[in-house]
């Protein structure tokens, strides 16, 4: 097991290295005229560094003046030391901006995730139990509609109905203007007013996949021989499903849930942007659209690392949860 | 009852077959489902799959045939005439001097303001930009401005008059006239039809030659036609005449300017000038303190209209007042006049040509128009074409890459497999959406042509989407390779290409169809997100995503639902359709699924 | 290549034996109508006891199958998997059911457990009487709720695939404990009886847990697992196929069932392991004094194990009798053929006897002897209706026109 | 763990990883179509960071036998004993690890890929699982005929007749040609497999458990078919099965395999008359006899087969052997010819030579 984890870690680092190279190469292939134009634009903003300083910073950190291979190793060298340069859009070190924003995203992501799991898994199991019944169809349709919903469209409808027409929730932002002056309950209400719709969006759009996954797995389990054995033992249908079936379905589900935990840090790029929540997603979006090379590169690398970490966790969890794999 | 009958028939049908002639164990006795029908039947029985198929078919017909049938072009901008209450003219009481210059002269703006200062301070000389000017007051609020040139200095030393000429060309007769004027204490004098000004200094007099430059008056001249402009001589004569008439209380007078005879009639503060011709008189111009100006440069407001307005104003306008003007052709035109502080605003209802922005659904535009005045239905159709096309092209490209790389990995195994799978892992961990956003933003800044942009978009999407397919193909081939029929193909000595194309590929295809169908939906969704963000398909091309983009304006989001709701449903239905079909196909192809 | 393609078309046109879409649609509509009716019947709640209790015909039997019909409503038609099966399982005896795959022997046993795949599979007609001691159930009419008490407790089952029949995520001990907790808790704790209603939620006390474990270990010892304490803590995948089958047997006998159904218990095992398993079954049968319904296609296994033999063919019983009667004087041509077809050690034959043709597909079977078309002893009478069951002796009967009742009555 | 022991273990592992390939080369005798000499097939077990080979699954661990033309050799053994692997290695469907396989006197592993493809039709295989052995998306005519076309066994204009002929020989109806595999029962699928192999006009066929998945009556049909075809086309079979009674019926010579070893090999009559190896004896006694009156004394062998990745030292059977001796646990027995053509690998017969 330890060997396996070490091996996987090693492999992940290797892949991350190549991903980093590809990201670096993509960034390097951005036309220099573009870089210069953005740098000039940024330099004109009040309180910013000068144009030459920006370009110098880029040259220094990203080795724009050297060959692509050499530049890459130079960059990796600085990255390993935790230096990602200063953000062009935000005018602060990239890592600092990241620290500021990441918790908003994590809060948003984890709350939605918990809600998602606690809805999707029971519904998926219910659908599998009553295969081809009306319940099953309903669950399937809800799941597929969730998968198929354009996130921006759904968010807009939510905004229109609940924010503009009903006035229950706020359109944008994380906290209200008078947040600091509110008491505890008021603060909570204020937060809720801002967070309910983004969370609802993420939950609805994301719930389908897990629901289908649960259903498919449960169906597979229910068709297996040991379920027939459990029935032959005289167990009630409820126990057959909730105990024997569920425990087996849990293996892939725990695996996939564990694998998506790093993703909670990735930030919901579109949702955050749509609802004006200053998490890492929106921050990165603004940075990317604004041509902020240092921040974009950091974000890309961050996401790649999260993905790799996710698969790693999933694989390890699989080995931990499934007794059949545990031994080897 | 009826039903039962049918059943009976059905039973007879099956039993009526020559069963007896066949042995019990003859397979021909039992009809079975053909392999194609088996899959088809499973698919058909899945209500969701059928719904999905209908959705997709409808969207295809809508996008492709709809686009042909629609009379409008994708980027056709629609306009319309709207009766708009528009400001037609503004009326104000003139409080600023109007300068009527003599021919071929110029009275600079800066000098004009200097004039105002000088006139207020009762100075008759001022300077601007090194040029000297002098003012002669003809009457209250009526001045003549001269170009002034120093011609002589007259110094009186011990009673002796000494003249120093700046211009030697002036003869001795001028000096004589000058001395005469000095002696007489005249401020101005005339010599040789030219006016001269004498200004007394401390010890001497300065003589200036005056050249008339402009007439400064508060009166406004409204002529009968737009072609006529006021000339200095005309204005000079008229102003003097008007002044005199008002002083004397006379009603009218004949004036001749430049050989043309005019008659002036004065009434209160305004005057009408008629052109006299052999005893007939026709209105030529009006003079008044009011300024009636159209806000359109090319519109000339007739003198009658102005008269009518002035008349109304002298009666006093309160609130919004309607009035009717009968024009030369005898048509009635409706106007409203409204006082606005020191101004009066005249509005009229105008048939204006405007872009049909956010036109609600109507007969011509069943779903209304968008902010650019384009027909939303047409845009939706063309947008559908583009979304579907992008979806298909991307999926075809990524499937091809996926098949080739996944196939190679699965078939050859060993280090090739290892290498390709690591590449797949690498590509899998590259965050695709951010990369596309970055490239989109960059293309924005570089102003890449929308068409080329679209091609780039497709390639990027495909390039980032293939790993999933490659992984599936590889897994499938790995498991197929273990099957005994693949070993059999090797044992029978079939060539590698036959083994791959006749045995492996057909068995991968069902899975491939499923995954491609599902990823079609995914690609369309991604494209719409990008277009929504303004980073995908760009104007003038329509895409469902960029149609919804209008909601970034909250006003549009709240008030013009017909602009963005249909596009949203188009995306939803299409993607849902593909997902339903994919899901149905997966069940249909899966031999384990019981139905 | 070209001329081949033309050939393809020719043959395809003439020899298609496929259902048309319309026929297929008709069948599935009809199926849905019928299965919906059955399902409605099945889903009824609070069925009065009188409806599903009955009386045994012969008190010496533990199970009596009486004209059982179990059909499957499939896409190509109604498969009459079990089509009028009648036989008895006496107390303390082993009844072997032989037949080739698809003859309905497994479906018969699944019908007894009410584990037939629903909604396609339905018990359409007939009775399955089961003597539970205090009352006699008609399984065909017994609601599922009542079945929970019968399954695993009074009738238990051993399946063919030991590799997949045990739940991979639970330890062996847990899985055997579960069935004991479920059914025999009262053996250890009288007061627990009160909580029996919500069986699935009963949390046994510590002492009873220990007792349950002791019982499990005892069962594991009983099936010849040497290191029972260790196996108790193992997961199924850590055991070999033979060991797993022993575990299955331990689980099956844990509640002292009246009947054990062994559905091809050794088919997936090697000969040497098969010998071990059969040995255990033989020993246990005497020890726990329950009946065994042994389903197999291997005549050798039957000969070694069973007291009575039931030979099934195409969903019907063609011959039944004691093991000696059937093996010594096989009456039905099918039984005879089956025995001759099997190569045996030291059985010197140049050529194996092979029954011509193949097992028919049990859809739309005509009403004549199902074996007629493969039978080498066919006589004119065979063209008539499906033959009646003829009693050759009080225990031996056969469904074949070659024999007549009178002939044997005179004997 | 100390440094030294680590090194020791490494050295041991290294030693273990070496696949010995020492055998006395065979002299070809033309009466044999197939000669197998010390054939080994090890599957590597990979582990660790760099996927280094840390051990081997010794599926086939040095087996030697010869098959005469036109005869059938039966190869019996329990599942996992390596008999299937042996069959596939002989046909070079997987690469051997060591040893010799002479087919018609030529080393099979000396052929180039191209040559191999060309001689493939001469040696065919029939598989156990009738469901996975037919390409599910091809009609029967293609399954049987594609290789015939590939190797140009018959002229193009006789192709259809040829296929019909083969199908008829294998008991298939002409109208089956256009059907797909899923429409057939197991027995018919097996007929199709046989037809596929036979269509290439082979000399030698490996029958890898061709009847194990079939019902008794169908089994008999297939066995009869195989025997008829053997007579008709002068075929040589290597008949792999776990079912001794079937093997006994069809074979001329029999080899008994246990855990990768051929423990006993000889003419059928000899083996059945006098089984020598304790495993063979146990195997014989385990077969259920369809006679309720017969009371046989079963020799039950305890436990199950050890893992081929880590087989017991000495005689591999010693863990389950009833007549296990001390030396069995350490010394690897060698093959002995007890009577002409009857070989056994067992320490019980160490003294037999003298007798």
PDB file of N, CA and C in Angstrom, chain B residues 215-260:
ATOM      1  N   UNK B 215     -21.457  94.406 -37.374  1.00  0.00           N
ATOM      2  CA  UNK B 215     -22.535  95.043 -36.664  1.00  0.00           C
ATOM      3  C   UNK B 215     -22.899  94.120 -35.510  1.00  0.00           C
ATOM      4  N   UNK B 216     -22.938  94.664 -34.320  1.00  0.00           N
ATOM      5  CA  UNK B 216     -23.298  93.830 -33.181  1.00  0.00           C
ATOM      6  C   UNK B 216     -24.704  94.194 -32.742  1.00  0.00           C
ATOM      7  N   UNK B 217     -25.559  93.206 -32.777  1.00  0.00           N
ATOM      8  CA  UNK B 217     -26.942  93.486 -32.416  1.00  0.00           C
ATOM      9  C   UNK B 217     -27.523  92.310 -31.644  1.00  0.00           C
ATOM     10  N   UNK B 218     -28.535  92.579 -30.869  1.00  0.00           N
ATOM     11  CA  UNK B 218     -29.223  91.512 -30.156  1.00  0.00           C
ATOM     12  C   UNK B 218     -30.388  90.981 -30.975  1.00  0.00           C
ATOM     13  N   UNK B 219     -30.683  91.677 -32.043  1.00  0.00           N
ATOM     14  CA  UNK B 219     -31.795  91.250 -32.870  1.00  0.00           C
ATOM     15  C   UNK B 219     -31.416  90.048 -33.726  1.00  0.00           C
ATOM     16  N   UNK B 220     -32.478  89.255 -34.057  1.00  0.00           N
ATOM     17  CA  UNK B 220     -32.236  88.119 -34.915  1.00  0.00           C
ATOM     18  C   UNK B 220     -32.982  88.332 -36.214  1.00  0.00           C
ATOM     19  N   UNK B 221     -32.408  87.883 -37.270  1.00  0.00           N
ATOM     20  CA  UNK B 221     -33.020  88.042 -38.576  1.00  0.00           C
ATOM     21  C   UNK B 221     -33.547  86.702 -39.051  1.00  0.00           C
ATOM     22  N   UNK B 222     -34.807  86.673 -39.334  1.00  0.00           N
ATOM     23  CA  UNK B 222     -35.375  85.449 -39.908  1.00  0.00           C
ATOM     24  C   UNK B 222     -35.794  85.757 -41.327  1.00  0.00           C
ATOM     25  N   UNK B 223     -35.177  85.075 -42.243  1.00  0.00           N
ATOM     26  CA  UNK B 223     -35.492  85.343 -43.639  1.00  0.00           C
ATOM     27  C   UNK B 223     -36.521  84.366 -44.160  1.00  0.00           C
ATOM     28  N   UNK B 224     -37.034  84.746 -45.308  1.00  0.00           N
ATOM     29  CA  UNK B 224     -38.090  83.940 -45.913  1.00  0.00           C
ATOM     30  C   UNK B 224     -37.581  82.608 -46.421  1.00  0.00           C
ATOM     31  N   UNK B 225     -36.316  82.605 -46.746  1.00  0.00           N
ATOM     32  CA  UNK B 225     -35.769  81.320 -47.225  1.00  0.00           C
ATOM     33  C   UNK B 225     -34.397  81.101 -46.620  1.00  0.00           C
ATOM     34  N   UNK B 226     -33.993  79.850 -46.617  1.00  0.00           N
ATOM     35  CA  UNK B 226     -32.737  79.496 -45.980  1.00  0.00           C
ATOM     36  C   UNK B 226     -31.542  79.995 -46.763  1.00  0.00           C
ATOM     37  N   UNK B 227     -31.769  80.340 -48.057  1.00  0.00           N
ATOM     38  CA  UNK B 227     -30.636  80.726 -48.890  1.00  0.00           C
ATOM     39  C   UNK B 227     -30.128  82.123 -48.552  1.00  0.00           C
ATOM     40  N   UNK B 228     -31.014  82.910 -48.028  1.00  0.00           N
ATOM     41  CA  UNK B 228     -30.636  84.296 -47.795  1.00  0.00           C
ATOM     42  C   UNK B 228     -29.899  84.408 -46.483  1.00  0.00           C
ATOM     43  N   UNK B 229     -28.769  85.115 -46.539  1.00  0.00           N
ATOM     44  CA  UNK B 229     -28.107  85.397 -45.283  1.00  0.00           C
ATOM     45  C   UNK B 229     -28.005  86.916 -45.131  1.00  0.00           C
ATOM     46  N   UNK B 230     -27.868  87.272 -43.924  1.00  0.00           N
ATOM     47  CA  UNK B 230     -27.915  88.705 -43.667  1.00  0.00           C
ATOM     48  C   UNK B 230     -26.573  89.335 -44.027  1.00  0.00           C
ATOM     49  N   UNK B 231     -26.622  90.484 -44.695  1.00  0.00           N
ATOM     50  CA  UNK B 231     -25.370  91.182 -45.016  1.00  0.00           C
ATOM     51  C   UNK B 231     -25.230  92.411 -44.131  1.00  0.00           C
ATOM     52  N   UNK B 232     -24.021  92.901 -44.056  1.00  0.00           N
ATOM     53  CA  UNK B 232     -23.721  94.021 -43.165  1.00  0.00           C
ATOM     54  C   UNK B 232     -24.517  95.249 -43.544  1.00  0.00           C
ATOM     55  N   UNK B 233     -24.478  95.503 -44.820  1.00  0.00           N
ATOM     56  CA  UNK B 233     -25.136  96.715 -45.268  1.00  0.00           C
ATOM     57  C   UNK B 233     -26.627  96.663 -44.972  1.00  0.00           C
ATOM     58  N   UNK B 234     -27.209  95.537 -45.288  1.00  0.00           N
ATOM     59  CA  UNK B 234     -28.633  95.341 -45.073  1.00  0.00           C
ATOM     60  C   UNK B 234     -28.956  95.512 -43.595  1.00  0.00           C
ATOM     61  N   UNK B 235     -28.189  94.834 -42.776  1.00  0.00           N
ATOM     62  CA  UNK B 235     -28.465  94.873 -41.350  1.00  0.00           C
ATOM     63  C   UNK B 235     -28.280  96.293 -40.820  1.00  0.00           C
ATOM     64  N   UNK B 236     -27.219  96.955 -41.310  1.00  0.00           N
ATOM     65  CA  UNK B 236     -26.919  98.286 -40.834  1.00  0.00           C
ATOM     66  C   UNK B 236     -28.095  99.214 -41.113  1.00  0.00           C
ATOM     67  N   UNK B 237     -28.542  99.091 -42.332  1.00  0.00           N
ATOM     68  CA  UNK B 237     -29.662  99.951 -42.717  1.00  0.00           C
ATOM     69  C   UNK B 237     -30.899  99.628 -41.918  1.00  0.00           C
ATOM     70  N   UNK B 238     -31.157  98.346 -41.804  1.00  0.00           N
ATOM     71  CA  UNK B 238     -32.373  97.932 -41.124  1.00  0.00           C
ATOM     72  C   UNK B 238     -32.347  98.288 -39.645  1.00  0.00           C
ATOM     73  N   UNK B 239     -31.232  98.039 -39.048  1.00  0.00           N
ATOM     74  CA  UNK B 239     -31.134  98.328 -37.625  1.00  0.00           C
ATOM     75  C   UNK B 239     -31.368  99.809 -37.359  1.00  0.00           C
ATOM     76  N   UNK B 240     -30.676 100.623 -38.208  1.00  0.00           N
ATOM     77  CA  UNK B 240     -30.838 102.079 -38.017  1.00  0.00           C
ATOM     78  C   UNK B 240     -32.285 102.472 -38.201  1.00  0.00           C
ATOM     79  N   UNK B 241     -32.851 101.941 -39.258  1.00  0.00           N
ATOM     80  CA  UNK B 241     -34.235 102.289 -39.561  1.00  0.00           C
ATOM     81  C   UNK B 241     -35.154 101.872 -38.429  1.00  0.00           C
ATOM     82  N   UNK B 242     -34.948 100.684 -37.987  1.00  0.00           N
ATOM     83  CA  UNK B 242     -35.814 100.153 -36.928  1.00  0.00           C
ATOM     84  C   UNK B 242     -35.692 101.018 -35.678  1.00  0.00           C
ATOM     85  N   UNK B 243     -34.473 101.353 -35.424  1.00  0.00           N
ATOM     86  CA  UNK B 243     -34.232 102.191 -34.257  1.00  0.00           C
ATOM     87  C   UNK B 243     -34.965 103.521 -34.348  1.00  0.00           C
ATOM     88  N   UNK B 244     -34.758 104.069 -35.495  1.00  0.00           N
ATOM     89  CA  UNK B 244     -35.387 105.380 -35.688  1.00  0.00           C
ATOM     90  C   UNK B 244     -36.900 105.269 -35.601  1.00  0.00           C
ATOM     91  N   UNK B 245     -37.447 104.297 -36.278  1.00  0.00           N
ATOM     92  CA  UNK B 245     -38.894 104.113 -36.258  1.00  0.00           C
ATOM     93  C   UNK B 245     -39.404 103.962 -34.829  1.00  0.00           C
ATOM     94  N   UNK B 246     -38.699 103.188 -34.079  1.00  0.00           N
ATOM     95  CA  UNK B 246     -39.165 102.995 -32.724  1.00  0.00           C
ATOM     96  C   UNK B 246     -39.064 104.257 -31.909  1.00  0.00           C
ATOM     97  N   UNK B 247     -38.066 105.059 -32.230  1.00  0.00           N
ATOM     98  CA  UNK B 247     -37.908 106.319 -31.518  1.00  0.00           C
ATOM     99  C   UNK B 247     -39.046 107.270 -31.896  1.00  0.00           C
ATOM    100  N   UNK B 248     -39.290 107.333 -33.199  1.00  0.00           N
ATOM    101  CA  UNK B 248     -40.262 108.308 -33.673  1.00  0.00           C
ATOM    102  C   UNK B 248     -41.691 107.824 -33.473  1.00  0.00           C
ATOM    103  N   UNK B 249     -41.858 106.524 -33.341  1.00  0.00           N
ATOM    104  CA  UNK B 249     -43.206 106.009 -33.218  1.00  0.00           C
ATOM    105  C   UNK B 249     -43.880 105.790 -34.556  1.00  0.00           C
ATOM    106  N   UNK B 250     -43.121 105.986 -35.623  1.00  0.00           N
ATOM    107  CA  UNK B 250     -43.691 105.723 -36.936  1.00  0.00           C
ATOM    108  C   UNK B 250     -43.952 104.230 -37.087  1.00  0.00           C
ATOM    109  N   UNK B 251     -44.838 103.860 -38.001  1.00  0.00           N
ATOM    110  CA  UNK B 251     -45.167 102.448 -38.180  1.00  0.00           C
ATOM    111  C   UNK B 251     -44.346 101.799 -39.271  1.00  0.00           C
ATOM    112  N   UNK B 252     -44.141 102.596 -40.347  1.00  0.00           N
ATOM    113  CA  UNK B 252     -43.384 101.967 -41.429  1.00  0.00           C
ATOM    114  C   UNK B 252     -42.533 102.986 -42.164  1.00  0.00           C
ATOM    115  N   UNK B 253     -41.635 102.465 -42.943  1.00  0.00           N
ATOM    116  CA  UNK B 253     -40.727 103.308 -43.689  1.00  0.00           C
ATOM    117  C   UNK B 253     -40.157 102.518 -44.841  1.00  0.00           C
ATOM    118  N   UNK B 254     -39.795 103.266 -45.884  1.00  0.00           N
ATOM    119  CA  UNK B 254     -39.169 102.613 -47.037  1.00  0.00           C
ATOM    120  C   UNK B 254     -37.667 102.761 -46.920  1.00  0.00           C
ATOM    121  N   UNK B 255     -36.984 101.710 -47.201  1.00  0.00           N
ATOM    122  CA  UNK B 255     -35.525 101.748 -47.112  1.00  0.00           C
ATOM    123  C   UNK B 255     -34.968 101.142 -48.388  1.00  0.00           C
ATOM    124  N   UNK B 256     -33.903 101.752 -48.857  1.00  0.00           N
ATOM    125  CA  UNK B 256     -33.264 101.181 -50.034  1.00  0.00           C
ATOM    126  C   UNK B 256     -31.859 100.761 -49.660  1.00  0.00           C
ATOM    127  N   UNK B 257     -31.622  99.511 -49.906  1.00  0.00           N
ATOM    128  CA  UNK B 257     -30.278  98.989 -49.653  1.00  0.00           C
ATOM    129  C   UNK B 257     -29.813  98.298 -50.916  1.00  0.00           C
ATOM    130  N   UNK B 258     -28.639  98.722 -51.354  1.00  0.00           N
ATOM    131  CA  UNK B 258     -28.041  98.087 -52.547  1.00  0.00           C
ATOM    132  C   UNK B 258     -28.998  98.112 -53.714  1.00  0.00           C
ATOM    133  N   UNK B 259     -29.753  99.201 -53.859  1.00  0.00           N
ATOM    134  CA  UNK B 259     -30.624  99.347 -55.018  1.00  0.00           C
ATOM    135  C   UNK B 259     -31.914  98.594 -54.903  1.00  0.00           C
ATOM    136  N   UNK B 260     -32.124  97.926 -53.797  1.00  0.00           N
ATOM    137  CA  UNK B 260     -33.383  97.203 -53.618  1.00  0.00           C
ATOM    138  C   UNK B 260     -34.216  97.976 -52.608  1.00  0.00           C
TER     139      UNK B 260
END
